[in-house]
Short mmCIF file of C-alpha atoms in Angstrom, two decimals:
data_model
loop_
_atom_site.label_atom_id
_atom_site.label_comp_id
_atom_site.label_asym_id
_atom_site.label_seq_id
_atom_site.Cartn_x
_atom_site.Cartn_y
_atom_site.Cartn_z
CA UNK A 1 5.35 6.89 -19.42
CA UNK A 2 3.19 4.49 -18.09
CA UNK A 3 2.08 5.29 -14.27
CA UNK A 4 -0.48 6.00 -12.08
CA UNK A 5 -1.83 9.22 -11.46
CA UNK A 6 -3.69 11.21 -8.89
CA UNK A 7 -4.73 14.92 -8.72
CA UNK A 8 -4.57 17.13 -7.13
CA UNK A 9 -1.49 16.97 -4.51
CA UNK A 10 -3.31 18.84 -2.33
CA UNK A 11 -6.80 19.38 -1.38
CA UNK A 12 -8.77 21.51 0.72
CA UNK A 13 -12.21 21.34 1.69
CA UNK A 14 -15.13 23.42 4.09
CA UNK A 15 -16.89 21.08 6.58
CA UNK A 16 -20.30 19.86 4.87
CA UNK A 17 -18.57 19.83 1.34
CA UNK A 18 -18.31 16.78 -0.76
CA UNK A 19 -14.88 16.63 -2.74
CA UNK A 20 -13.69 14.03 -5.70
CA UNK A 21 -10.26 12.91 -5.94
CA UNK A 22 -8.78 11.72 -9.35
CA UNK A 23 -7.22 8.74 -10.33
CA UNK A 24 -6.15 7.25 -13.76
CA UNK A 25 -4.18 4.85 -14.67
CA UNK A 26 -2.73 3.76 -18.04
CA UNK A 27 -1.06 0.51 -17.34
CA UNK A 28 -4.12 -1.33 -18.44
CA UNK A 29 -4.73 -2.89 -14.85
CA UNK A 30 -8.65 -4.47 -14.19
CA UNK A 31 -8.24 -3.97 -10.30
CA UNK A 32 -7.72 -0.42 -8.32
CA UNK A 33 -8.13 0.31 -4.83
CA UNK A 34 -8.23 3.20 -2.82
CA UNK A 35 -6.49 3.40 0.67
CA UNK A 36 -6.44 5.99 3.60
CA UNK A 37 -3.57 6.25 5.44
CA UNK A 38 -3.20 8.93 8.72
CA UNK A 39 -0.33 9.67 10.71
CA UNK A 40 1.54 6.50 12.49
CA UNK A 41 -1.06 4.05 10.79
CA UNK A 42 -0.72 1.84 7.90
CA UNK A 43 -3.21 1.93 4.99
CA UNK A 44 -6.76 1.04 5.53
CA UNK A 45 -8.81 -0.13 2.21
CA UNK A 46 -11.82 2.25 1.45
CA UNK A 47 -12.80 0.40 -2.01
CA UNK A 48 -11.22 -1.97 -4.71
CA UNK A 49 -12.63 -2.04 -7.90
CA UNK A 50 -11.64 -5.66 -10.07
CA UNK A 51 -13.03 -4.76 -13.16
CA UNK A 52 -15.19 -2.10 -14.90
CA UNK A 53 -18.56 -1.38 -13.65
CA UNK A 54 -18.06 -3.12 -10.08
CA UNK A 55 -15.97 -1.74 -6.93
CA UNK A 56 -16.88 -3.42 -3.65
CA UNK A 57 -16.62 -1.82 -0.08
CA UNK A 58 -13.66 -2.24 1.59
CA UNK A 59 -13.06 -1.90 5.51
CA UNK A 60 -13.98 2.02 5.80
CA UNK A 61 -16.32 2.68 2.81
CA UNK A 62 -18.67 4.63 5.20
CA UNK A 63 -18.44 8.09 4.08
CA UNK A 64 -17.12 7.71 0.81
CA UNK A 65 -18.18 6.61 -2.72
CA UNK A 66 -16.56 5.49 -5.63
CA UNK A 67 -17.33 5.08 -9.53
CA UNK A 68 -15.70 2.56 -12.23
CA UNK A 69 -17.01 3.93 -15.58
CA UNK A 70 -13.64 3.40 -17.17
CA UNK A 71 -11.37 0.97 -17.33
CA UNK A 72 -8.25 3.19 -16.43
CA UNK A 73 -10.53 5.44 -13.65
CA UNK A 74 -11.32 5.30 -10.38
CA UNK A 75 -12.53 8.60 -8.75
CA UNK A 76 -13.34 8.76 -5.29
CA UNK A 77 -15.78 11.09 -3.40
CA UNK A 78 -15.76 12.17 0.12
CA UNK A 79 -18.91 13.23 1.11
CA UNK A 80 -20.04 15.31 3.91
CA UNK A 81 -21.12 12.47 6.02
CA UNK A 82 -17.36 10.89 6.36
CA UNK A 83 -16.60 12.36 10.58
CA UNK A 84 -13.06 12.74 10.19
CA UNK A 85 -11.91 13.03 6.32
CA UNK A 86 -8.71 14.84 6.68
CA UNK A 87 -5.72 12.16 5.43
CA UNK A 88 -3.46 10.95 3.14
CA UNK A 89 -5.35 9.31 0.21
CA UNK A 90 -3.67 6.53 -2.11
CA UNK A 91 -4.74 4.65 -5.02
CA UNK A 92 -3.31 2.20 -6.39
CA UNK A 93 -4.02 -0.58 -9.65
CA UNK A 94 -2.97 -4.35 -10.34
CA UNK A 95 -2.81 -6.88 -12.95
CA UNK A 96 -3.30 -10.13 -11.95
CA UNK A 97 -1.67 -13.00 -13.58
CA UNK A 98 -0.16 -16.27 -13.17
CA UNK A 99 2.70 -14.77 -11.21
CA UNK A 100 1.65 -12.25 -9.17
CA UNK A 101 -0.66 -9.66 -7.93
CA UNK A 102 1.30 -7.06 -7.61
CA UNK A 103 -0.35 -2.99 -6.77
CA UNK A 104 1.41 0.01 -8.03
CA UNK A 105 0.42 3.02 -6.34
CA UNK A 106 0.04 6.54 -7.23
CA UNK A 107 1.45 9.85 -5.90
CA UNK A 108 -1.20 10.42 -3.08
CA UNK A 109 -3.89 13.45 -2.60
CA UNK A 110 -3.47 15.29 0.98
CA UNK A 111 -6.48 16.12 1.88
CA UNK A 112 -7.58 18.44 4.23
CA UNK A 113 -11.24 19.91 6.09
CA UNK A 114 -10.88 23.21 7.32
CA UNK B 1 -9.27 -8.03 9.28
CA UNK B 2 -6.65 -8.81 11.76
CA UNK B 3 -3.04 -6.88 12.35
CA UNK B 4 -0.08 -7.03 10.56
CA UNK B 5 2.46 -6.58 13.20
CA UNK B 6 5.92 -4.75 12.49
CA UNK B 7 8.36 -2.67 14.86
CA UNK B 8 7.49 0.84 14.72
CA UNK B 9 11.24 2.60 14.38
CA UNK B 10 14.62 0.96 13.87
CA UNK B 11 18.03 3.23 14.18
CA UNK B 12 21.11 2.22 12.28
CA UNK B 13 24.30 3.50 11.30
CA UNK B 14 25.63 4.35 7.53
CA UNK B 15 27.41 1.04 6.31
CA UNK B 16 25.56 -1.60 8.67
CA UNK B 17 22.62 -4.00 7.61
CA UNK B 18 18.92 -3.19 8.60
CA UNK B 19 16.63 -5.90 9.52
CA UNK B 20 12.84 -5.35 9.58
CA UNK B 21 10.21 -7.54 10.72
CA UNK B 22 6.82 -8.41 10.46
CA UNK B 23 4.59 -10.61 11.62
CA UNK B 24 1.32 -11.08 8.98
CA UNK B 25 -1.74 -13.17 9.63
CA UNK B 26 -3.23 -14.87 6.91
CA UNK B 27 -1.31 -18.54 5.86
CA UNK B 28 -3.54 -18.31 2.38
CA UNK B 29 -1.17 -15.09 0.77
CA UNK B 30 0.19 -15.90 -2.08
CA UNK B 31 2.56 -12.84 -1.97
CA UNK B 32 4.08 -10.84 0.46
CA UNK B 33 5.24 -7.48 -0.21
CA UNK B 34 7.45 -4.98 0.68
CA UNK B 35 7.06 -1.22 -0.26
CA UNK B 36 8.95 1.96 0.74
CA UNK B 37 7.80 5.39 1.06
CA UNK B 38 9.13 8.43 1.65
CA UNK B 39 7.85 11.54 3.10
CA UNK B 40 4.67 13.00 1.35
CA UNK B 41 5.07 10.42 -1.61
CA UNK B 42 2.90 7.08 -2.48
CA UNK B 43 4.21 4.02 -2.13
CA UNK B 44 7.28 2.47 -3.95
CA UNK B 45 7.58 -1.32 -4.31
CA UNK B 46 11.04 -2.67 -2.93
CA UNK B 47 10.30 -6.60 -3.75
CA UNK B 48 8.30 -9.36 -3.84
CA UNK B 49 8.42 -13.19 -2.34
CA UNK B 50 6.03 -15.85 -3.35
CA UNK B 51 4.72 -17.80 -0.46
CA UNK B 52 6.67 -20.86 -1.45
CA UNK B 53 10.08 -19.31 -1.49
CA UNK B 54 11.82 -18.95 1.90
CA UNK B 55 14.34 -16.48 0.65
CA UNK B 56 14.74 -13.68 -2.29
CA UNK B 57 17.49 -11.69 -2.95
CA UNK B 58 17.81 -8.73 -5.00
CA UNK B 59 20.61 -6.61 -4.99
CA UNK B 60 21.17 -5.03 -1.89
CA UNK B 61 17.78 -6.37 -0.88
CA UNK B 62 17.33 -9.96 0.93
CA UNK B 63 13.76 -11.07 1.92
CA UNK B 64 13.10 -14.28 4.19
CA UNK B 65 10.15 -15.89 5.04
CA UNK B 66 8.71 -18.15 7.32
CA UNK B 67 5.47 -19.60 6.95
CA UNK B 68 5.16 -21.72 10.00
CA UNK B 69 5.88 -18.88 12.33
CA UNK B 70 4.07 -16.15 9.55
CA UNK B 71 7.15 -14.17 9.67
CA UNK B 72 8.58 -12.24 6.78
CA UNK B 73 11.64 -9.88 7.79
CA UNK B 74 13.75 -7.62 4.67
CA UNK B 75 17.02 -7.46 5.27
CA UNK B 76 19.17 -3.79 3.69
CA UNK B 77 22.76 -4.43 2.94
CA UNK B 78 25.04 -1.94 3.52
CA UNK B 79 22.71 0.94 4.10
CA UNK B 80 22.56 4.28 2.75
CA UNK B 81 21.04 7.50 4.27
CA UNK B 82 19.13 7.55 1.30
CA UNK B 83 17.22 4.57 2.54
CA UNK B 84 15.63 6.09 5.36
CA UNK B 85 12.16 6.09 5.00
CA UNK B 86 9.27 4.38 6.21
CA UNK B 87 8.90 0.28 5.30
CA UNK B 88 5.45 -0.94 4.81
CA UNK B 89 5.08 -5.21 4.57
CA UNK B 90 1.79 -5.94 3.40
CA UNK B 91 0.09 -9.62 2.48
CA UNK B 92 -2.72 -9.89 -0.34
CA UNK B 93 -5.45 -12.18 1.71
CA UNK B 94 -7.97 -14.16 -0.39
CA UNK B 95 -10.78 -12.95 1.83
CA UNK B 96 -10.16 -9.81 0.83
CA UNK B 97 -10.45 -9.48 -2.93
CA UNK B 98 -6.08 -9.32 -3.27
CA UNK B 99 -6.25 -5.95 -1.57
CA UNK B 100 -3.37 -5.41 0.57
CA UNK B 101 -3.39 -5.39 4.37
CA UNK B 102 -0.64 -3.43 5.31
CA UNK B 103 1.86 -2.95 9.00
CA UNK B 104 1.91 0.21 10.43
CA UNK B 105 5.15 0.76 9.12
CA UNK B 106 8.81 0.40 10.40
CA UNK B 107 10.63 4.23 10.51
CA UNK B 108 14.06 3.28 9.24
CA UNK B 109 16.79 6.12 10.27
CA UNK B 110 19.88 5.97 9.04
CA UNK B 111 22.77 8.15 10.51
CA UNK B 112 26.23 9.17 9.25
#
């Protein structure tokens, strides 16, 4: 089956610990993206990765960090200097081509800071 | 970047048509999207509409767009309580790399 996947479902992390959330995709897609989305609020882009080797900050990279070793992943860490880390966290991959860009998104990883 | 705009809950009945709008912001999409989710799951895509199209229709599914007013609304025939969920339009700006910027959401309900 070809997808999008992200692990785990649910995270939980101490205040002051940095934590990596998985995503792989094998759709063959250049771009992924990672999004945040909290309660009542749309998503907001963290990073967006078009092609191996190169990810570029998106509106609220501060905090986080990102890696693009691999064509079909795009792990994401949330380090200890992100305030307010506890969300819903989505990633999602596209193909672009001559008719359309469209992004397929994975399950989501809940994470939580006790 | 600036707001996507889109009513926050919408009530219906089983049977009747939903309408949601939105409201994006930038006239240089090429795409506007539409995506579902439901609770504690990603994000599903419903459809699609190229920029130059004012209308798409799939299935139970109608999308129309206006570009002069930046208004994109997705129209649900003959809804089902499965359908309740939250309703996500997003547009892929140019400045932007293609990411999305997404609404808020629309909360659809639908009752018996």
């Amino acid at each position: 089956d070809g997808g999008i996947t992200q692990s785990p479902k649910y995270l939980f992390r101490k205040e002051g610990q940095n934590v990596t959330l998985s995503c792989e995709q094998n759709l063959n897609h250049d771009a992924m993206y990672w999004y945040r989305q909290d309660p009542g609020q749309g998503l907001r882009l963290i990073y967006y990765s078009q092609i191996v080797n190169d990810f570029q900050k998106g509106d609220i990279a501060e905090g986080y960090s990102v890696s693009r070793e691999k064509k079909e992943s795009f792990p994401l860490t949330v380090t200890s200097a992100q305030k307010n880390p506890t969300a819903f966290y989505l990633c999602a991959s596209s193909q672009r081509d001559r008719y359309t860009d469209t992004q397929y998104f994975g399950p989501g990883t809940r994470l939580t800071v006790l | 970047g600036e707001d996507v705009e889109q009513s926050l809950f919408l009530s219906v009945r089983e049977g009747d048509s939903s309408v949601i709008n939105c409201t994006y912001t930038d006239s240089s999409s090429t795409y506007l999207y539409w995506y579902k989710q439901e609770p504690g799951a990603g994000l599903q895509l419903l459809t699609y509409i190229f920029s130059n199209m004012d209308m798409k229709q799939d299935q139970r599914l109608t999308v129309l767009l206006n570009k002069k007013d930046k208004h994109l609304s997705l129209r649900i025939a003959d809804t089902q309580t499965g359908d309740s969920a939250i309703y996500f339009c997003a547009e892929s700006p140019s400045y932007s790399g293609y990411a999305l910027n997404f609404g808020k959401g629309t909360s659809l309900l639908v009752t018996p």
